[in-house]
Short mmCIF file of C-alpha atoms in Angstrom, two decimals:
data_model
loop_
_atom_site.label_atom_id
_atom_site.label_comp_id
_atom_site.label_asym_id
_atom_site.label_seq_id
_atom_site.Cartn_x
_atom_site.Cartn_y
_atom_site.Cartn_z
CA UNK A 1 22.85 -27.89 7.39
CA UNK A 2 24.15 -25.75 5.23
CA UNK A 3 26.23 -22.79 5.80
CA UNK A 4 25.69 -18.88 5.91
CA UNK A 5 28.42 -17.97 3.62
CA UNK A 6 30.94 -19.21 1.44
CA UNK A 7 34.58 -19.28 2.58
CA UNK A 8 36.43 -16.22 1.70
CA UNK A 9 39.37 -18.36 0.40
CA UNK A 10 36.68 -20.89 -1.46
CA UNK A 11 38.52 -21.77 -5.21
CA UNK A 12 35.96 -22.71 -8.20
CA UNK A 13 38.76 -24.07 -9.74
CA UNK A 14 39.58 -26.40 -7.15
CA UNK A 15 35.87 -27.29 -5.77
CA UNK A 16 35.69 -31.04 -3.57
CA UNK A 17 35.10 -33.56 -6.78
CA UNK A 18 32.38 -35.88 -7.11
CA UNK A 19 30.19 -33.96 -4.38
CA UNK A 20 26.80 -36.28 -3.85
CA UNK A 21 24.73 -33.34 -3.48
CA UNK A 22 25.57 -31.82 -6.50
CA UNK A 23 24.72 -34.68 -8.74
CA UNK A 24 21.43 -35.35 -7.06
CA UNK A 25 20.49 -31.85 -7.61
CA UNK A 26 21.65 -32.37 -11.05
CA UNK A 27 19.97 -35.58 -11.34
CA UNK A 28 16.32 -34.04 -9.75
CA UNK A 29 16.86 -30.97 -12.14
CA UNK A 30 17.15 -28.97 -9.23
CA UNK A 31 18.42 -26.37 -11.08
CA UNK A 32 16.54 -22.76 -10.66
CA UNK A 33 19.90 -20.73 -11.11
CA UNK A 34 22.10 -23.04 -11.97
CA UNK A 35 24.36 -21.79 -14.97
CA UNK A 36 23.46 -23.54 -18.59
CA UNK A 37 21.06 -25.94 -16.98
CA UNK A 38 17.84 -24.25 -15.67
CA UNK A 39 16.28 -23.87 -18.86
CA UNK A 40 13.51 -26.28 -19.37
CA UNK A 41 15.13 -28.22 -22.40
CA UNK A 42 17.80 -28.85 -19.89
CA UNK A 43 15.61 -29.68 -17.22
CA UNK A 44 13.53 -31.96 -19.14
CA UNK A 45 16.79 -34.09 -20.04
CA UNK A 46 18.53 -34.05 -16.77
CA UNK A 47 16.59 -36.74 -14.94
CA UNK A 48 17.50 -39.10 -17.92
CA UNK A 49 20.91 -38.69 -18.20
CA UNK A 50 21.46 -38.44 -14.55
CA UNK A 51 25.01 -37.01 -14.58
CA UNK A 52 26.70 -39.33 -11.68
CA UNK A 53 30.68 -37.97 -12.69
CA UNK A 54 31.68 -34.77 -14.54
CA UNK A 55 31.94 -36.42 -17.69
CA UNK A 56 28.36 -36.56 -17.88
CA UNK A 57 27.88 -32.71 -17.13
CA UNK A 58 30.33 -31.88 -20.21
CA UNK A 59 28.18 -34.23 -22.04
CA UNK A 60 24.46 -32.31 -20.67
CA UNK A 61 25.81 -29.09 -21.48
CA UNK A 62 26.65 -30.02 -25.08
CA UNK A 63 23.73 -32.35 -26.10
CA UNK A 64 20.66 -29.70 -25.68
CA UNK A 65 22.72 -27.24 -28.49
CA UNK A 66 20.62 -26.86 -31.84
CA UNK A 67 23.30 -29.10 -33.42
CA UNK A 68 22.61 -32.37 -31.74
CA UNK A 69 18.81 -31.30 -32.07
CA UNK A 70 18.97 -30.88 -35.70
CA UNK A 71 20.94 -33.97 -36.43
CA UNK A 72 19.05 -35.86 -34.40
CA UNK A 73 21.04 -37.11 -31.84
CA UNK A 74 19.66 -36.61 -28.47
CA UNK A 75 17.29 -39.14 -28.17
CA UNK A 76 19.63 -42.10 -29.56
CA UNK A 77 21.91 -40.78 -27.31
CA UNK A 78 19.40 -40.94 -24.43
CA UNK A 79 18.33 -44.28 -25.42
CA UNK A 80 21.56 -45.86 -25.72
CA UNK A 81 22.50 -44.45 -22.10
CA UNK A 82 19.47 -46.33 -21.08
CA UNK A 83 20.15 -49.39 -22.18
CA UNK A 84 16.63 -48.98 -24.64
CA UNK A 85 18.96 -49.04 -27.62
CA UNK A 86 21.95 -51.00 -29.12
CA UNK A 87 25.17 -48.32 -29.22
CA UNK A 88 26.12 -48.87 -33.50
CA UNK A 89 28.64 -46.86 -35.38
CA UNK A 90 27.94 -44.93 -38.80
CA UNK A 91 30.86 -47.27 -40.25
CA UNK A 92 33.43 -49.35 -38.08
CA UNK A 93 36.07 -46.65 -38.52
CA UNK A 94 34.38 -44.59 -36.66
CA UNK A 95 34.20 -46.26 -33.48
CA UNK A 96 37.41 -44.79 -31.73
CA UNK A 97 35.85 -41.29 -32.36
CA UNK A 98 32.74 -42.06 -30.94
CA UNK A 99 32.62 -44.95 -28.34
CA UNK A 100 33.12 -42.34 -25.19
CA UNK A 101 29.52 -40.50 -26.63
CA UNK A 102 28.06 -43.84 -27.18
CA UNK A 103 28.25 -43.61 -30.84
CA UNK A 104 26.31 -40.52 -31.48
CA UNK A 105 28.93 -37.15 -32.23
CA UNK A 106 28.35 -34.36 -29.88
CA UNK A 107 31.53 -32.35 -30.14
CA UNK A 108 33.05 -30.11 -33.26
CA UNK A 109 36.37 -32.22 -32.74
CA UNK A 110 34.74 -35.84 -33.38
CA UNK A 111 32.89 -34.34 -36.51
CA UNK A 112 36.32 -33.00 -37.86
CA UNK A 113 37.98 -36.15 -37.05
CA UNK A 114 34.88 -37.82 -38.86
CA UNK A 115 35.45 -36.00 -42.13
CA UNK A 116 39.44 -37.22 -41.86
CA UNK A 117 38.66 -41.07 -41.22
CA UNK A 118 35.63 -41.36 -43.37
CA UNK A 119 36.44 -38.95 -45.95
CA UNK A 120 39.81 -38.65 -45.89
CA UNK A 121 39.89 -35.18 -45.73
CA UNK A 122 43.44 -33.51 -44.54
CA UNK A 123 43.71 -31.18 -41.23
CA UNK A 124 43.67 -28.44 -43.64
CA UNK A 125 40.26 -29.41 -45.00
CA UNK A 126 39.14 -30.36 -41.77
CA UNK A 127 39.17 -27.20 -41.01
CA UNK A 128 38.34 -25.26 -44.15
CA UNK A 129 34.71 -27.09 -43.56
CA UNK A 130 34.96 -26.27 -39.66
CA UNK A 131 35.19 -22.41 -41.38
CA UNK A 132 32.45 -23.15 -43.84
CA UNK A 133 29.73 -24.36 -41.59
CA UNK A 134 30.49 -21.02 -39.17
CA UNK A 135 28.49 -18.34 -38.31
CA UNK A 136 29.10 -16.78 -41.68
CA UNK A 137 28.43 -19.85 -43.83
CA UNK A 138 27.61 -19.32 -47.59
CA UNK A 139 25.38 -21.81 -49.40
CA UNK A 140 27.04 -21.56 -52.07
CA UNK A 141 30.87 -22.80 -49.78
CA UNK A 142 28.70 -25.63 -47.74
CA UNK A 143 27.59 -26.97 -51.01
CA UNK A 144 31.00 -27.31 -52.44
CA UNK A 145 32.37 -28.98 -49.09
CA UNK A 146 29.50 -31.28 -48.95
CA UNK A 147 30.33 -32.23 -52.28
CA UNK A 148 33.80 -32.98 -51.26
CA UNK A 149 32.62 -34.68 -48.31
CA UNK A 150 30.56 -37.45 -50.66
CA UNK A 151 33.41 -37.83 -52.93
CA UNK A 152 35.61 -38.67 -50.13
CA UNK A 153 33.44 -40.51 -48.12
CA UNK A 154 32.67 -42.36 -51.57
CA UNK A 155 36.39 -43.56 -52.53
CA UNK A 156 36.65 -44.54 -48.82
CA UNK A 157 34.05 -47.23 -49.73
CA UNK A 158 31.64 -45.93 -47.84
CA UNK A 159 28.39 -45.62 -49.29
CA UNK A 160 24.10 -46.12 -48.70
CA UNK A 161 22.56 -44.80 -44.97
CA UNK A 162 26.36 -44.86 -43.89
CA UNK A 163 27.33 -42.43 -46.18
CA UNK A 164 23.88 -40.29 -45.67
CA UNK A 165 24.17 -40.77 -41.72
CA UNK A 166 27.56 -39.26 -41.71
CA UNK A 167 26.74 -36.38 -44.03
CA UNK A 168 23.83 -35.61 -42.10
CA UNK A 169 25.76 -35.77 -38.55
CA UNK A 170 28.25 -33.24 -39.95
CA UNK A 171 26.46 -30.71 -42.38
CA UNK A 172 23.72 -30.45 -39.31
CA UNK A 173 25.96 -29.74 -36.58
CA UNK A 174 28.68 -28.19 -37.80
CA UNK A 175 27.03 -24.52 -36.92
CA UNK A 176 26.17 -25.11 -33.49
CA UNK A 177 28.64 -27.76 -31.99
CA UNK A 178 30.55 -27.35 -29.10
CA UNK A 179 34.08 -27.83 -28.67
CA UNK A 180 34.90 -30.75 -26.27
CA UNK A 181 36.98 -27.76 -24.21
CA UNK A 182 34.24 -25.13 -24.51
CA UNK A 183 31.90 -28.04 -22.69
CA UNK A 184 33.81 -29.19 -20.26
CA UNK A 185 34.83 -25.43 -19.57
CA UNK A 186 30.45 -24.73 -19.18
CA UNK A 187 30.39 -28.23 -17.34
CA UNK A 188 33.19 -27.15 -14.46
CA UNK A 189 30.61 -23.89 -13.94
CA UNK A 190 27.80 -26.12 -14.03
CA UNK A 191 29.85 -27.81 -10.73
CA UNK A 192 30.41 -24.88 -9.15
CA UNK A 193 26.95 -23.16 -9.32
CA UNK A 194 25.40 -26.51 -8.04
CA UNK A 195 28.05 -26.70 -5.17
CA UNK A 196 27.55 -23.19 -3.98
CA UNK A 197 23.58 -23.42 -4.53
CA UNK A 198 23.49 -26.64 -2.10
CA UNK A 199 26.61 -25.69 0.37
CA UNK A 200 25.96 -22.18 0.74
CA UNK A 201 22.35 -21.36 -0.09
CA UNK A 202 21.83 -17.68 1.37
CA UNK A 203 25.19 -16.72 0.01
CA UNK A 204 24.48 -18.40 -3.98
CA UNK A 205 20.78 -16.75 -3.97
CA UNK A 206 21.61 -13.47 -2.79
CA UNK A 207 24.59 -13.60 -5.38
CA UNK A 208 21.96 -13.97 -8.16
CA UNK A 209 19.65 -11.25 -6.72
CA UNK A 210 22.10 -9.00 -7.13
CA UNK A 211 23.33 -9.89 -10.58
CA UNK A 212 19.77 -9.79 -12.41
CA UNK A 213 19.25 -9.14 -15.21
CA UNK A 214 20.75 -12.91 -15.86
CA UNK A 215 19.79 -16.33 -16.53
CA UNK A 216 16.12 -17.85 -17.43
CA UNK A 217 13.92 -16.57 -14.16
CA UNK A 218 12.58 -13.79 -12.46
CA UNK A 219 13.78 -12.69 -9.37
CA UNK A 220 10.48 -13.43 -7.38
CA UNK A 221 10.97 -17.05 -8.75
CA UNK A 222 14.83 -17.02 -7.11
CA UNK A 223 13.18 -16.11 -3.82
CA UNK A 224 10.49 -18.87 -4.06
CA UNK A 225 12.94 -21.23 -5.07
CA UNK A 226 15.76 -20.54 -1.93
CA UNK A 227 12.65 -20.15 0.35
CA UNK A 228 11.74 -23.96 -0.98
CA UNK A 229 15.85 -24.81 -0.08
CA UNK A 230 15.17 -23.07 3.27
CA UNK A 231 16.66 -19.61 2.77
CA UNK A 232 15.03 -17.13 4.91
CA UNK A 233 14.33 -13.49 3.48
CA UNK A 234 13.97 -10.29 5.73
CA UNK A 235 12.23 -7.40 3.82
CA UNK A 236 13.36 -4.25 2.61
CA UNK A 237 13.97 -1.87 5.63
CA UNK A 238 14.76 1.91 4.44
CA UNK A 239 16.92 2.09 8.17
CA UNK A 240 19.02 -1.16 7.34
CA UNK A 241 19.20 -2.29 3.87
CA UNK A 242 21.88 -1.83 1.98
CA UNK A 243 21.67 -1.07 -1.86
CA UNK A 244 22.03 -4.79 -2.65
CA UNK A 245 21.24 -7.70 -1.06
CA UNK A 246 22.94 -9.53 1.62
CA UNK A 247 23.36 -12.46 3.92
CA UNK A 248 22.59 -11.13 7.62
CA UNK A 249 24.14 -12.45 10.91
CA UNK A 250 21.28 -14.79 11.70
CA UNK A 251 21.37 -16.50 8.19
CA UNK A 252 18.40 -14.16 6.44
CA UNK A 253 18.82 -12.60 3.19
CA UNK A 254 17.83 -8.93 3.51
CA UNK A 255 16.23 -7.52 0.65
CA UNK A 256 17.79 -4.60 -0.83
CA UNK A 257 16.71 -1.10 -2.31
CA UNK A 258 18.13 -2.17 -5.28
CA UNK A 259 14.38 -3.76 -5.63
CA UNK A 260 12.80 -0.64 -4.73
CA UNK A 261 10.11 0.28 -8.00
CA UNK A 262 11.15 3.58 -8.97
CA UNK A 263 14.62 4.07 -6.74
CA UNK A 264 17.33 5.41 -8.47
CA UNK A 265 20.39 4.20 -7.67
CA UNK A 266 22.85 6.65 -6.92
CA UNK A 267 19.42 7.84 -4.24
CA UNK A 268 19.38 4.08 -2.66
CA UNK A 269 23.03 3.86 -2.63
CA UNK A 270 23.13 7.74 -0.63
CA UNK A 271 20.47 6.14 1.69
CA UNK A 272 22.23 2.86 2.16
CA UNK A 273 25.61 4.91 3.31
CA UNK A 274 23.28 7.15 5.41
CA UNK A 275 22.33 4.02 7.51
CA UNK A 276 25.66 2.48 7.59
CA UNK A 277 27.24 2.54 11.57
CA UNK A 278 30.55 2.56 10.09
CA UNK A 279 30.30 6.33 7.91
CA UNK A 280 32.65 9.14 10.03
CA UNK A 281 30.24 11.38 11.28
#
């Protein structure tokens, strides 16, 4: 079962790999609290890429981006996981940059790396139209990269739905793609909030009680959702609760004033050191 509270030496960074209860969460989009995949987009695409390794998290957290969504690649991507759809390549050249995503880009580095093979663009250009399709993008820039993006891709002999399938791929998700290392950064949090939220129930939920306002649900929906993973609540008590929440003894969460209509805090944090045992007389 699992335990009351998490270790005080417990290391995110260095978490038991490959933990089967973490990817079956993952895989049921078990994921009410989970950081970057409770929100229903997520939800909806985790039982079909059932992340089974952490490769597949990095992969979750940077497919439901509007990027991907614009350039239409999560569903081929999806498909091609599933065996519903042959994995093909924009133009053989390509295929080192983008067997490990099963042919569809996902990540800001394979789209630069796409503009050097297929257009032959230099670093330096690379990243001048990394720069042009940011936050601050001018029409009037992205129009004179794309421009240099068909003239490359054209003397590289590349021309027809190739040429139009890799123009599309970058000038659609250059704005909102991930870095491979900003992923897999999201993806080792992803990890951790799944290992704590199946290891150490009380201890995650009461965590995210007392860090709201955060993530995608209401805290009445946090306490239906640990009461559903067997966490036990105890109600606000003016004599014992604290000002935030907390993991009892006998494994119940008490309720604190913090969720008190109408308390303000420094009163509820006067009354919480009122009732504590340990305050010198």
């Amino acid at each position: 079962s699992p335990e009351l509270r998490a270790p005080a030496d417990l290391d995110l960074g260095h978490l038991p790999p490959d933990d089967p209860d973490v990817y079956r969460m993952l895989q049921e989009a078990d994921t009410v609290g989970n950081f970057q995949v409770e929100s229903r987009a997520q939800m909806a695409t985790l039982p079909r890429l059932k992340p089974q390794k952490f490769y597949d998290i990095v992969v979750e957290v940077a497919i439901i981006r509007p990027g991907p969504i614009v350039g239409q690649m999560v569903h081929p991507y999806l498909k091609r996981l599933e065996g519903a759809e042959t994995v093909t390549y924009p133009h053989p050249s390509l295929q080192p940059i983008l067997e490990r995503t099963l042919g569809v880009p996902l990540f800001q580095e394979q789209l630069l790396r796409m503009a050097m093979v297929a257009a032959g663009f230099s670093g330096g250009e690379a990243e001048e139209l990394r720069r042009a399709f940011g936050f601050k993008r001018s029409e009037k820039r992205m129009q004179q990269i794309e421009g240099k993006l068909r003239a490359g891709i054209a003397r590289q002999g590349i021309s027809g739905d190739a040429a139009e399938e890799i123009i599309r791929s970058i000038t659609s998700f250059a704005l909102y793609g991930f870095p491979e290392s900003h992923a897999a950064s999201f993806a080792l949090l992803v990890y951790a909030s799944a290992y704590l939220k199946a290891h150490y129930p009380a201890a995650f939920y009461t965590a995210m009680l007392n860090n709201q306002p955060m993530g995608f649900y209401h805290p009445a929906t946090l306490v239906k959702d640990a009461q559903r993973h067997g966490v036990r609540f105890a109600p606000i008590d003016v004599q014992v609760s604290d000002w935030e929440c907390r993991v009892e003894d006998d494994g119940r969460v008490r309720l604190g004033l913090m969720y008190v209509n109408g308390l303000r805090k420094e009163i509820g944090r006067a009354i919480a050191t009122a009732n504590d045992p340990r305050r010198p007389d």
